[in-house]
Short mmCIF file of C-alpha atoms and ligand atoms in Angstrom, two decimals:
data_model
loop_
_atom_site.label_atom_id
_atom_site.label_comp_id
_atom_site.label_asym_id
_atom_site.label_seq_id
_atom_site.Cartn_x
_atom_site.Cartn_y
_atom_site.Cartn_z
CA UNK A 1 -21.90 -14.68 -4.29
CA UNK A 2 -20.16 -14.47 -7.54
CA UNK A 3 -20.27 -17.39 -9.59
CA UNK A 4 -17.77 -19.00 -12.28
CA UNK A 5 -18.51 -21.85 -14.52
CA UNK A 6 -15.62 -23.88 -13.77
CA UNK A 7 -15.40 -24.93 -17.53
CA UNK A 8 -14.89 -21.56 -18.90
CA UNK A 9 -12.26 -21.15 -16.44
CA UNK A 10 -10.30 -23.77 -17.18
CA UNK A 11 -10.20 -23.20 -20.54
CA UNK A 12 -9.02 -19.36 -20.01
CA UNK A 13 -6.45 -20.64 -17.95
CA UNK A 14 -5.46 -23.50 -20.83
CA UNK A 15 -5.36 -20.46 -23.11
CA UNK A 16 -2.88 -18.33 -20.73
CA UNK A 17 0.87 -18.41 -20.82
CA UNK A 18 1.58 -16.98 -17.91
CA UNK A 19 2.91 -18.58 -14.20
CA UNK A 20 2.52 -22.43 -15.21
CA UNK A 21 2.48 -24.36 -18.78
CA UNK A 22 0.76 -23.08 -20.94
CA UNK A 23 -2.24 -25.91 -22.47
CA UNK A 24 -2.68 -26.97 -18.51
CA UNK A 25 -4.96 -25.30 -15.66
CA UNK A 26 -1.92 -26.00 -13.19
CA UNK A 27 -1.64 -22.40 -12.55
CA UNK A 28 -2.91 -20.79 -9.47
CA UNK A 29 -6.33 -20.46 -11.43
CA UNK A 30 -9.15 -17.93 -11.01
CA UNK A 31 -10.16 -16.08 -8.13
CA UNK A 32 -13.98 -15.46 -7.93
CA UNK A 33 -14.00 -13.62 -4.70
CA UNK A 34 -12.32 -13.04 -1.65
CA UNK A 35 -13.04 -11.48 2.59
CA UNK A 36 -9.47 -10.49 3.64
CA UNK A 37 -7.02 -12.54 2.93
CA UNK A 38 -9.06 -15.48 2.28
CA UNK A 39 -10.13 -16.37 -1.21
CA UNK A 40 -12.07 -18.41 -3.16
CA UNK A 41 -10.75 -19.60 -6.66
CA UNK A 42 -11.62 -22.33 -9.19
CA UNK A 43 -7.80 -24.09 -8.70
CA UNK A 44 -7.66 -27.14 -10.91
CA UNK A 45 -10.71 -27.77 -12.02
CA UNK A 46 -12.27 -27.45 -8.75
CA UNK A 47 -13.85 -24.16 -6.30
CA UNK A 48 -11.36 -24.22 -3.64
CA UNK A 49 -11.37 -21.66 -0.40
CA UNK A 50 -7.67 -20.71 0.34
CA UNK A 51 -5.92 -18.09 2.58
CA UNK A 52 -3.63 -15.93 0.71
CA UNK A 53 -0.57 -15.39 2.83
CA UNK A 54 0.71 -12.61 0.58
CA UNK A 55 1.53 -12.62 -2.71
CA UNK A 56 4.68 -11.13 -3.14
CA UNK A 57 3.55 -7.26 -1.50
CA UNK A 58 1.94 -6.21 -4.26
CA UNK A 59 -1.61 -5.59 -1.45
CA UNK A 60 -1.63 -3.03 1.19
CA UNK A 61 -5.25 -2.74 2.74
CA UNK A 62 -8.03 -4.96 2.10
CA UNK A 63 -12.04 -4.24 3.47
CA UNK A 64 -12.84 -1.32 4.34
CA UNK A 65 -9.39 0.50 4.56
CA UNK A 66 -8.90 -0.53 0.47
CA UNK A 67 -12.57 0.96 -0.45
CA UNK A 68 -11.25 3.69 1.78
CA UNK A 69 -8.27 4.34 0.10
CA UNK A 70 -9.97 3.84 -3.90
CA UNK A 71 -12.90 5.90 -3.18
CA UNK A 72 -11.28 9.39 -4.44
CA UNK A 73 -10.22 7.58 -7.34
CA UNK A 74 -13.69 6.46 -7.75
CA UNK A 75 -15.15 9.82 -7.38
CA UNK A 76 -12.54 11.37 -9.89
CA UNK A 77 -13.82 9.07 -12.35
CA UNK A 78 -17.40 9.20 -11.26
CA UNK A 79 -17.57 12.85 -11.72
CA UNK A 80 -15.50 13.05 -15.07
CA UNK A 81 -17.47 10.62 -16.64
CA UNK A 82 -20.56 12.41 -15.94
CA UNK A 83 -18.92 15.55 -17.10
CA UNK A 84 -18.48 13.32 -20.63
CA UNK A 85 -21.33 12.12 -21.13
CA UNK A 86 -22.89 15.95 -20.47
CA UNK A 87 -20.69 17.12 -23.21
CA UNK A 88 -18.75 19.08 -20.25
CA UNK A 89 -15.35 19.73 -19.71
CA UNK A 90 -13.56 17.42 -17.76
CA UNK A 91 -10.32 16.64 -15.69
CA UNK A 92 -8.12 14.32 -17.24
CA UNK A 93 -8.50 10.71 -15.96
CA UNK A 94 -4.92 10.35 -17.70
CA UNK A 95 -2.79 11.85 -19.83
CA UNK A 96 0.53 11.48 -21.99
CA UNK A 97 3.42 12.67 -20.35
CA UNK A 98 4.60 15.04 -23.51
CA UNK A 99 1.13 16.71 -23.22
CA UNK A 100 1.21 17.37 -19.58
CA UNK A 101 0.58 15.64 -15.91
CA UNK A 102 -2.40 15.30 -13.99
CA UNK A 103 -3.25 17.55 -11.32
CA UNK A 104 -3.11 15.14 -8.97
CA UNK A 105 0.19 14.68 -9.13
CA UNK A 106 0.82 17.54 -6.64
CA UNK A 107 -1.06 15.84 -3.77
CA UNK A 108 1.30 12.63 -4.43
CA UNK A 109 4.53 14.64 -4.47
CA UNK A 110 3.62 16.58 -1.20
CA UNK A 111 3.03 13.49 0.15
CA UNK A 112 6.64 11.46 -0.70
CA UNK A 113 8.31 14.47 0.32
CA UNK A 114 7.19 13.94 3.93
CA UNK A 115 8.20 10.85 3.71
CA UNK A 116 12.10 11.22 2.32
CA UNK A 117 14.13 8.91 3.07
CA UNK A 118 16.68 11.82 3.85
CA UNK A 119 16.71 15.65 4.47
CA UNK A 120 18.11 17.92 1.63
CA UNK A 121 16.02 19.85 -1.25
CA UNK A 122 17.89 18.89 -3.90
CA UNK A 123 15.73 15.65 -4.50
CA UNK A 124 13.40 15.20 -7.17
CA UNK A 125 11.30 11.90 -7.87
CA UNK A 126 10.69 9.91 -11.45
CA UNK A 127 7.33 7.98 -11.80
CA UNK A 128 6.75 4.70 -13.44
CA UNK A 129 4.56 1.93 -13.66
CA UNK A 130 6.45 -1.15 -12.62
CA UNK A 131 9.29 -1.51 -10.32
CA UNK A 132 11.80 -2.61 -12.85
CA UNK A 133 11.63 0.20 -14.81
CA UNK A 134 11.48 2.87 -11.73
CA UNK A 135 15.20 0.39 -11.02
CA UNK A 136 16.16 1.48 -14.79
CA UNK A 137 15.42 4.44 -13.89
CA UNK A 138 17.23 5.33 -10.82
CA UNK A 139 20.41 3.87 -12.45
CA UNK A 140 19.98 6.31 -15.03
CA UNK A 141 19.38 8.98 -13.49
CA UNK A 142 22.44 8.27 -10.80
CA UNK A 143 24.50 7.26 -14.50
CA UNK A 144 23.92 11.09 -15.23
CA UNK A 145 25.15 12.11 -11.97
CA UNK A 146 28.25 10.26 -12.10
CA UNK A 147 29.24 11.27 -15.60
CA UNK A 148 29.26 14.49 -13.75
CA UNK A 149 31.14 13.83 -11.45
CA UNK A 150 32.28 10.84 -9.16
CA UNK A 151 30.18 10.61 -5.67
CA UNK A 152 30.79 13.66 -3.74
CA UNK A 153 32.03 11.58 -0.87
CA UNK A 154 34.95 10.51 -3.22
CA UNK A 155 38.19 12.10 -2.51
CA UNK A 156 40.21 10.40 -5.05
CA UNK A 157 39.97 11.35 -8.64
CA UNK A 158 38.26 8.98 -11.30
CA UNK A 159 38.19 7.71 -14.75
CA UNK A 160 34.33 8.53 -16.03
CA UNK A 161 35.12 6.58 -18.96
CA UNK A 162 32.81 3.45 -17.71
CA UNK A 163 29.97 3.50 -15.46
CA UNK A 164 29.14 -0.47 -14.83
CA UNK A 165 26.12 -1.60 -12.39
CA UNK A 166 26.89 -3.37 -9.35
CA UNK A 167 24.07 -6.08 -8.01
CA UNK A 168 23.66 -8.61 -5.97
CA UNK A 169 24.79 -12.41 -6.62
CA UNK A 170 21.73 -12.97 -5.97
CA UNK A 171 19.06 -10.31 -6.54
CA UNK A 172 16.25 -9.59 -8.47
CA UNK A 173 14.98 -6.20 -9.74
CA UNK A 174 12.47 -7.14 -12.50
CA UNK A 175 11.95 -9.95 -15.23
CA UNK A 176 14.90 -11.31 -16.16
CA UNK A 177 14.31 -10.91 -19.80
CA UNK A 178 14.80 -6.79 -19.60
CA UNK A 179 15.90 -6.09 -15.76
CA UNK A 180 18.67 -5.78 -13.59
CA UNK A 181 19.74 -8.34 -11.13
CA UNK A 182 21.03 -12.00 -11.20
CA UNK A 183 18.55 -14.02 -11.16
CA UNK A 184 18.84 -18.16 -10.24
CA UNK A 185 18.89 -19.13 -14.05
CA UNK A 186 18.20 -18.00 -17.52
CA UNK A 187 14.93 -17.80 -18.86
CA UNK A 188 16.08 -20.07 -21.65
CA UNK A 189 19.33 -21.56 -22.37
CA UNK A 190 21.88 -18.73 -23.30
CA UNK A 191 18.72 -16.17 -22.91
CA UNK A 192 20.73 -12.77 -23.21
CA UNK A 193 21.75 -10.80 -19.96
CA UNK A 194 21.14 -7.25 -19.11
CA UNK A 195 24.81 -6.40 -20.05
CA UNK A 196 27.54 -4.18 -18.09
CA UNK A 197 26.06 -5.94 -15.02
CA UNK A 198 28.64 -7.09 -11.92
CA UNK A 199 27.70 -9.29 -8.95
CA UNK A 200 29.32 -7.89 -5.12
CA UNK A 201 29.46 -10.93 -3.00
CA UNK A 202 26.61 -12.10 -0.78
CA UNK A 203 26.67 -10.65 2.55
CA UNK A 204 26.30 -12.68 5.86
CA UNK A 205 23.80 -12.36 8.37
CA UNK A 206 25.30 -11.98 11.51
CA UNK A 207 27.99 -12.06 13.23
CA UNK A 208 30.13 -9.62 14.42
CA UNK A 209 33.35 -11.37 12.90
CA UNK A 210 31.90 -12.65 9.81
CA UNK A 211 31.07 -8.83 9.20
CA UNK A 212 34.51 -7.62 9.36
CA UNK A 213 35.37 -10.65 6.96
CA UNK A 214 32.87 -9.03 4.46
CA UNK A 215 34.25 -5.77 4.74
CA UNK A 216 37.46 -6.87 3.69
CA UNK A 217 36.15 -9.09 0.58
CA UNK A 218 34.03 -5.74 -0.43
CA UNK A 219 36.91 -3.65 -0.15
CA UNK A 220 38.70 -5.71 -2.27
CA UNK A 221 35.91 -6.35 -4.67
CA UNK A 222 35.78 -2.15 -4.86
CA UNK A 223 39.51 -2.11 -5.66
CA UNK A 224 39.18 -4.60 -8.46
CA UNK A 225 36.03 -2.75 -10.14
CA UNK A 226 37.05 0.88 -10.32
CA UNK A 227 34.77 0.95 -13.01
CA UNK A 228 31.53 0.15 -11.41
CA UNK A 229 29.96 3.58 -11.02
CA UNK A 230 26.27 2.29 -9.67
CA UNK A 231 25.55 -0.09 -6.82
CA UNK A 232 22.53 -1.50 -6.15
CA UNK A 233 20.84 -2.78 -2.99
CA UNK A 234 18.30 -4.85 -1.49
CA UNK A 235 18.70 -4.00 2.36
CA UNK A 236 16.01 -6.45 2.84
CA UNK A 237 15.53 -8.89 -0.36
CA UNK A 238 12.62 -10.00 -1.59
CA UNK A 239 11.57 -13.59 -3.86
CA UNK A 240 15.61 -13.80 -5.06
CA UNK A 241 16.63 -14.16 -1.45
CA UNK A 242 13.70 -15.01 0.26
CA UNK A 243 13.24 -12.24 2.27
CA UNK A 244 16.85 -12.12 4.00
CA UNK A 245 17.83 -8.72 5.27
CA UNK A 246 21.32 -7.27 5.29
CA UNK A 247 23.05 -6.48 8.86
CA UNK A 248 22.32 -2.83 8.81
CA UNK A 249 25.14 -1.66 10.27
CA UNK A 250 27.28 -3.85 7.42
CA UNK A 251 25.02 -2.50 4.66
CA UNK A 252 25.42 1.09 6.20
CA UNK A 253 29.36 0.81 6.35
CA UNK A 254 28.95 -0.69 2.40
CA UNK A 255 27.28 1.95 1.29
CA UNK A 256 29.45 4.30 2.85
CA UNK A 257 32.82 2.65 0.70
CA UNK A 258 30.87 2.60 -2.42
CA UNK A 259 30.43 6.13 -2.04
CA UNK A 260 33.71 6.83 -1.47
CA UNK A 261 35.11 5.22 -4.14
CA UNK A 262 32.86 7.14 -6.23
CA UNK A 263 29.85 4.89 -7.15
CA UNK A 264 26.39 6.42 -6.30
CA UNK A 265 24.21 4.35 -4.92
CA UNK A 266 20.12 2.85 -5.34
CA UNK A 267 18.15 0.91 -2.46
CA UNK A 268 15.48 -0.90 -4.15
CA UNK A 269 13.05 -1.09 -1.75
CA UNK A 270 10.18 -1.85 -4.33
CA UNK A 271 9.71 -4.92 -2.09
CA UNK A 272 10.39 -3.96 1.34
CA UNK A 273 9.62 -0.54 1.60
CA UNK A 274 5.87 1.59 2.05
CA UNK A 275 6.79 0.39 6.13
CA UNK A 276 6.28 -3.41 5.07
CA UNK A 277 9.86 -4.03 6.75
CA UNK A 278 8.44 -3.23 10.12
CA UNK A 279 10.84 -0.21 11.22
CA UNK A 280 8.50 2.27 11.44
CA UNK A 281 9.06 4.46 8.48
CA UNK A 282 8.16 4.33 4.87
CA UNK A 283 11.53 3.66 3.63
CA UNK A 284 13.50 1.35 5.35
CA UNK A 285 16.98 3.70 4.07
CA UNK A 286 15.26 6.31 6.52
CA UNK A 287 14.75 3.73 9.84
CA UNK A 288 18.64 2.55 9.12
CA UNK A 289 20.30 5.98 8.19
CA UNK A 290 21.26 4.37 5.42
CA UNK A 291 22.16 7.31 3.26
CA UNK A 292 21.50 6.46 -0.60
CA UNK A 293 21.74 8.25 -3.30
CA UNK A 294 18.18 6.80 -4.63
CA UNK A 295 15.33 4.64 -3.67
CA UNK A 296 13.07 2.58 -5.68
CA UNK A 297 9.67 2.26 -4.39
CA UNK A 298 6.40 0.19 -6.17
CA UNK A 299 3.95 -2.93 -5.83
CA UNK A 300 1.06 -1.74 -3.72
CA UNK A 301 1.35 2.30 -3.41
CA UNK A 302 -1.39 2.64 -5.80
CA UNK A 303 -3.21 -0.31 -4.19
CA UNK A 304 -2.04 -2.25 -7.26
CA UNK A 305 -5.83 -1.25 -8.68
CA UNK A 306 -3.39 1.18 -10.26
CA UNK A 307 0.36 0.36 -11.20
CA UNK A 308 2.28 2.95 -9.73
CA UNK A 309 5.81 2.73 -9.02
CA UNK A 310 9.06 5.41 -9.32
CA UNK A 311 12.44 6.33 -7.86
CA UNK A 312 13.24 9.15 -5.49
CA UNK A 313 16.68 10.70 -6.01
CA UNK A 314 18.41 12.73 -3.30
CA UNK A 315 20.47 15.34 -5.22
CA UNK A 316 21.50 16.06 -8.51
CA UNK A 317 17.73 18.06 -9.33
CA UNK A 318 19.67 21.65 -9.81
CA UNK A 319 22.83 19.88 -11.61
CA UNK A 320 20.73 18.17 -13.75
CA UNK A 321 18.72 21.32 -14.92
CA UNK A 322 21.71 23.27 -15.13
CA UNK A 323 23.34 20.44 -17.48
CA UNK A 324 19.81 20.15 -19.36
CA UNK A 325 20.00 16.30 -18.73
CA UNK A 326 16.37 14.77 -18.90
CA UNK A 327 15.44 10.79 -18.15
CA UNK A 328 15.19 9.35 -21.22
CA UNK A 329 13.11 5.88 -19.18
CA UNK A 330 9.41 6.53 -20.07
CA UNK A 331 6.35 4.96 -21.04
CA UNK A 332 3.15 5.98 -22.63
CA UNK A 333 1.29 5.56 -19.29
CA UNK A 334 4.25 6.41 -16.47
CA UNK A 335 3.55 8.67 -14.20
CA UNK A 336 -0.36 9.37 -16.68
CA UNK A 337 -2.65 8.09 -14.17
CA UNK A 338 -4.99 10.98 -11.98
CA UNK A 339 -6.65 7.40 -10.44
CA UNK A 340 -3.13 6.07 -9.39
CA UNK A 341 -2.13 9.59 -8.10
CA UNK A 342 -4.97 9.94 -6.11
CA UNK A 343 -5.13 6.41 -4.54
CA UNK A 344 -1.43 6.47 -3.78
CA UNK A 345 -2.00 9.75 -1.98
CA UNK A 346 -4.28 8.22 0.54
CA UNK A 347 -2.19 5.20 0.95
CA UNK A 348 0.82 7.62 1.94
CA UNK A 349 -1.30 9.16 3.94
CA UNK A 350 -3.42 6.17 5.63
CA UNK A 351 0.33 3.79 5.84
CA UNK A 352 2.00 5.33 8.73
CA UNK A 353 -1.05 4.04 11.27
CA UNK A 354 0.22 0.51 10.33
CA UNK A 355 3.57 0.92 11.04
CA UNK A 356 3.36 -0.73 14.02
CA UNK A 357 1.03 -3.33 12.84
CA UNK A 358 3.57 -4.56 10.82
CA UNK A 359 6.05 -4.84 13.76
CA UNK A 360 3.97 -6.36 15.80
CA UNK A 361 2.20 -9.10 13.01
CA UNK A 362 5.94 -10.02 12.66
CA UNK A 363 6.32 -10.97 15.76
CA UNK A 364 3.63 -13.51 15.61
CA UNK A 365 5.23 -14.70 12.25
CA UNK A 366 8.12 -15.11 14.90
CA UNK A 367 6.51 -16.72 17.75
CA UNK A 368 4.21 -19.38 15.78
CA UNK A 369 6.81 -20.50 12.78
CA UNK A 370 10.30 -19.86 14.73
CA UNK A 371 9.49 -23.01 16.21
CA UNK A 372 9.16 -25.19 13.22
CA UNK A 373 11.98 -23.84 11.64
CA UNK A 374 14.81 -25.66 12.67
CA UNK A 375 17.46 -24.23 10.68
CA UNK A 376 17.97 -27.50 8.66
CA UNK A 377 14.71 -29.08 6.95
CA UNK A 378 13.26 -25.26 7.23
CA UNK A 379 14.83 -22.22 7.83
CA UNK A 380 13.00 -18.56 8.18
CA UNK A 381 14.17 -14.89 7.68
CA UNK A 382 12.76 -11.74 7.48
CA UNK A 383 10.97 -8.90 9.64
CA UNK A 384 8.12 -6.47 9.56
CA UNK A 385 5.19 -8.08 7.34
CA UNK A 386 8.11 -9.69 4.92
CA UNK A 387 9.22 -12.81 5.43
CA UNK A 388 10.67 -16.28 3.76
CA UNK A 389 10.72 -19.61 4.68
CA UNK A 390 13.19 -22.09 2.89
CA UNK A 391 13.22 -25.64 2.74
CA UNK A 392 15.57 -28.60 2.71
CA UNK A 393 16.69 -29.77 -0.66
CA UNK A 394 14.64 -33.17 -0.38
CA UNK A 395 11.10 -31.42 -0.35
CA UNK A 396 9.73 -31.28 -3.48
CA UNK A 397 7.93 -27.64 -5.11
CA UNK A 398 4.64 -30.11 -6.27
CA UNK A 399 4.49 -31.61 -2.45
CA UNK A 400 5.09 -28.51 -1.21
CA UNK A 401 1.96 -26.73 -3.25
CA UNK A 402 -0.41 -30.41 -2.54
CA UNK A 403 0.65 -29.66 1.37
CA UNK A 404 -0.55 -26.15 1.27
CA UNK A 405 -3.66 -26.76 -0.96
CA UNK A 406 -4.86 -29.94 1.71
CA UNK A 407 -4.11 -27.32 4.80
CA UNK A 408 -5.55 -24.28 2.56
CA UNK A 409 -3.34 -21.76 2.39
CA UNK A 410 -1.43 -20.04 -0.44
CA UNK A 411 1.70 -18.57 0.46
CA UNK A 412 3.90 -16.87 -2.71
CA UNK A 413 5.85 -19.99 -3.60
CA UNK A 414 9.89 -19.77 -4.81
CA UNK A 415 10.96 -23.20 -6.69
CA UNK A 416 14.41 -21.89 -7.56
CA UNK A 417 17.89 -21.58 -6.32
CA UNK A 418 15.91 -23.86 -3.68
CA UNK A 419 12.62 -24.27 -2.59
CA UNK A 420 10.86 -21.90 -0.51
CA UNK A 421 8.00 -19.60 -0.05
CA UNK A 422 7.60 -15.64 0.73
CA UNK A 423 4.57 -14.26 3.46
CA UNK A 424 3.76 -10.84 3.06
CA UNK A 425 0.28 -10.23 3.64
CA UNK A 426 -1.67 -6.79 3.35
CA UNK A 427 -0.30 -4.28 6.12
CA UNK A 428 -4.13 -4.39 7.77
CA UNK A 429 -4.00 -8.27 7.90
CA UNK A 430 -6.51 -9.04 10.35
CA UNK A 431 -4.66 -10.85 13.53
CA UNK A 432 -6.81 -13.43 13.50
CA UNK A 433 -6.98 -14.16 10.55
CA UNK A 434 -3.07 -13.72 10.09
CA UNK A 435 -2.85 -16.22 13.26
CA UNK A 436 -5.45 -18.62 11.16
CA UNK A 437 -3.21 -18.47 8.13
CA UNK A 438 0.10 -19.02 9.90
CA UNK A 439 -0.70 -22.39 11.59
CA UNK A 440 -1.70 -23.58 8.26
CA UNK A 441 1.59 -22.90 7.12
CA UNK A 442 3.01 -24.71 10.62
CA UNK A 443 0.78 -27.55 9.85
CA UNK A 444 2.32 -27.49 5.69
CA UNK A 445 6.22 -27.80 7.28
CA UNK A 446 4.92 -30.28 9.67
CA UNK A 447 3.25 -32.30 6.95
CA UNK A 448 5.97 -32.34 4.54
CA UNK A 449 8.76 -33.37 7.54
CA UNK A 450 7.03 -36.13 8.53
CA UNK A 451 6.62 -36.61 4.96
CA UNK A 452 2.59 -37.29 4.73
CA UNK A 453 1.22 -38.45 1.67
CA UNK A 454 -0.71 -35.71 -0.01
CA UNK A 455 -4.20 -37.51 1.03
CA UNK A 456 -3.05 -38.29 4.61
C1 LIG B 11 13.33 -5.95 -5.31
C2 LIG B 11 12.49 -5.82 -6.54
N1 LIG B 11 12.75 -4.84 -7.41
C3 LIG B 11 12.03 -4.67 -8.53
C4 LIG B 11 10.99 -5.52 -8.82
C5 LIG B 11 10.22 -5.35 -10.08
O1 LIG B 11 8.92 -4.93 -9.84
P1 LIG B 11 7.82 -5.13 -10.97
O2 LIG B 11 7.46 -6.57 -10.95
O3 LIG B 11 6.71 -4.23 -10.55
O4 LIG B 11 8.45 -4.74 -12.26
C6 LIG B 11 10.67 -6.55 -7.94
C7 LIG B 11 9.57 -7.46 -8.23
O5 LIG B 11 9.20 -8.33 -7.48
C8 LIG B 11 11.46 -6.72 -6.78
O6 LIG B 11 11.22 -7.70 -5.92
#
């Protein structure tokens, strides 16, 4: 069993800026090992055992279905490295994009292409490391489309003049520092904002009339922003909205007016897509005939061993050529990586056999915390393997983390607009163990309602 001197730990983690004060071990600390989803990590001070409950879907397999899906990676590198150190020649490991791509690369994009969202051939697919910049770089890449031209579903002609960014009221697409999206505050007090940036109205639910009622606020929000040439979607939000997905029919009928009134359009499913959202396809665009022009996709495709992430667009491949447009959003190591290429490959391939999984594991989500959640002290939304749990505003975010340290188990926890906490385990989540980790979390909600002392 690995071993960590707690004292070195906690002075790392005093050292760290990152996810809690920096000068205090308050963070979530450092894990020294972990069987599934459970995990042991010095937390505080102390070696505590803990059952991750997903940590924002950045894991897709764990055990034997992660070695499975690493091991090419790990042969790649095996057998360059030997290559090396004979003074052979060698495949690239990675390489800068202005000196070429790794072969590998054609496995990956045979891959996504059997997994499109939509038919057509006209799509073509830009590869980054994190999500926000594959978001950046779907809105660019739709930006060059509609200086163009306005959406070719748009009848009416168009001033090209502006191209602003629809997004979410609430929504989240990156740090807030650099990314889209409106996030609950400001990093710091008048921290700049991602500029040309505006928010479309929250959506409801349900509700047949309440629908119709959106419709009309949209349509008027559309007539008063001629100008806003890019929309942008979360058809089932992540953190930002804690896990909330849009009616699909509603979000189908949206997308639909944006398009006509000539704004292209991105679903960002960098954190509900790769089937996590339980419809049985990759994309959940594709299981709701949703019809974007892009979609984002990240996290876990490259097992999160290797940051992979990228946006698919639908047409514009041939226009863009012809126009000699190029995506200016790149990085010295997007789209570099022969280890990411290969790993993601197998995950593509491997993640359709857990489609149903998903489905199915979020139906026990359903069946053991539907009944704690009452709808007033704690409510819960989602689907699939992503869901959210929110709390009343008299529950405090330190009870809240002393509840599920004393019950021992670590879901992703949300302190702002209002408290809450995202599940979204690895797709292979072992039922069991899933079913373990879940009535924790009933016990946590029960705790804090009947408002036990931490040591109770
Ligand atoms: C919907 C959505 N888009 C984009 C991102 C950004 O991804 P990354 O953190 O990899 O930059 C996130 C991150 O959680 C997200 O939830």
């Amino acid at each position: 069993m690995a071993s960590l001197p707690i004292e070195s730990s906690s002075k790392a983690m005093k050292r760290l800026a990152a996810r809690s004060t920096v000068a205090s071990d308050e963070g979530p600390g450092i894990v020294v090992e972990r069987r599934g989803a459970k995990l042991r990590r010095v937390y505080r001070g102390e070696i505590e055992e803990t059952f991750l409950l997903g940590a924002a879907c950045s894991e897709v397999f764990t055990g034997p279905r992660l070695a499975k899906v690493l091991r090419p990676a790990l042969e790649h590198q095996r057998l360059a490295i030997e290559k090396m150190e004979r003074g052979e020649s060698w495949e690239p490991l990675s390489i800068h994009t202005s000196a070429g791509f790794p072969g590998a690369l054609t496995g990956f994009v045979e891959c996504l292409e059997k997994n499109l969202p939509w038919t057509g051939s006209d799509w073509f697919v830009n590869v980054q490391q994190e999500g926000a910049t594959a978001v950046w770089a779907g809105v660019e890449a739709l930006g060059h489309l509609r200086q163009m031209a306005p959406h070719p579903k748009c009848s009416a002609s168009r001033s090209l003049d502006v191209c602003r960014v629809g997004v979410a009221e609430r929504s989240y697409h990156g740090t807030p520092t650099t990314a889209l999206g409106q996030p609950a505050k400001p990093l710091w007090p008048n921290a700049p904002r991602t500029t040309g940036q505006v928010s479309y109205p929250l959506p409801p639910l349900s509700g047949e009339k309440e629908c119709e009622e959106y419709l009309r606020k949209f349509d008027a929000f559309l007539a008063e922003h001629p100008d806003i040439g890019i929309f942008v979607f979360e058809p089932q939000w992540g953190s930002s909205r804690l896990a909330r997905a849009w009616p699909p029919q509603l979000l189908k009928e949206v997308i639909a007016r944006c398009q006509r009134s000539g704004a292209y359009v991105l679903c960002d499913e960098v954190m509900c897509g790769l089937g996590r959202h339980g419809e049985g396809t990759l994309f959940l665009s594709q299981a709701w005939a949703l019809e974007p022009d892009a979609v984002t996709f990240g996290k876990s495709l490259a097992s999160g061993t290797f940051p992979l992430s990228g946006v698919i667009v639908r047409h514009g491949s041939k226009a863009m050529w012809e126009a000699g447009i190029k995506i200016q959003q790149s990085h010295t190591y997007a789209g570099s990586s022969a280890l990411a290429y290969l790993t993601a490959t197998e995950i593509l391939r491997e993640l359709p056999g857990w489609f149903d999984r998903a489905n199915r594991s979020g139906q026990m989500v359903r069946d053991l915390l539907g009944p704690v959640a009452d709808g007033k002290f704690f409510r819960l939304y989602g689907q699939g393997l992503l869901w959210g749990g929110e709390f009343a505003k008299t529950v405090a975010a330190t009870d809240l983390k002393a509840a599920c340290h004393k019950e021992g188990v670590w879901p992703y926890i949300v302190e702002s607009p209002s408290l809450g906490l995202m599940i979204s385990p690895p797709m292979d989540i072992d039922e069991d163990q899933l079913r373990e980790g879940l009535e924790g979390l009933v016990r946590v909600v029960n705790r804090l309602k009947a408002g036990l002392p931490e040591e109770a």
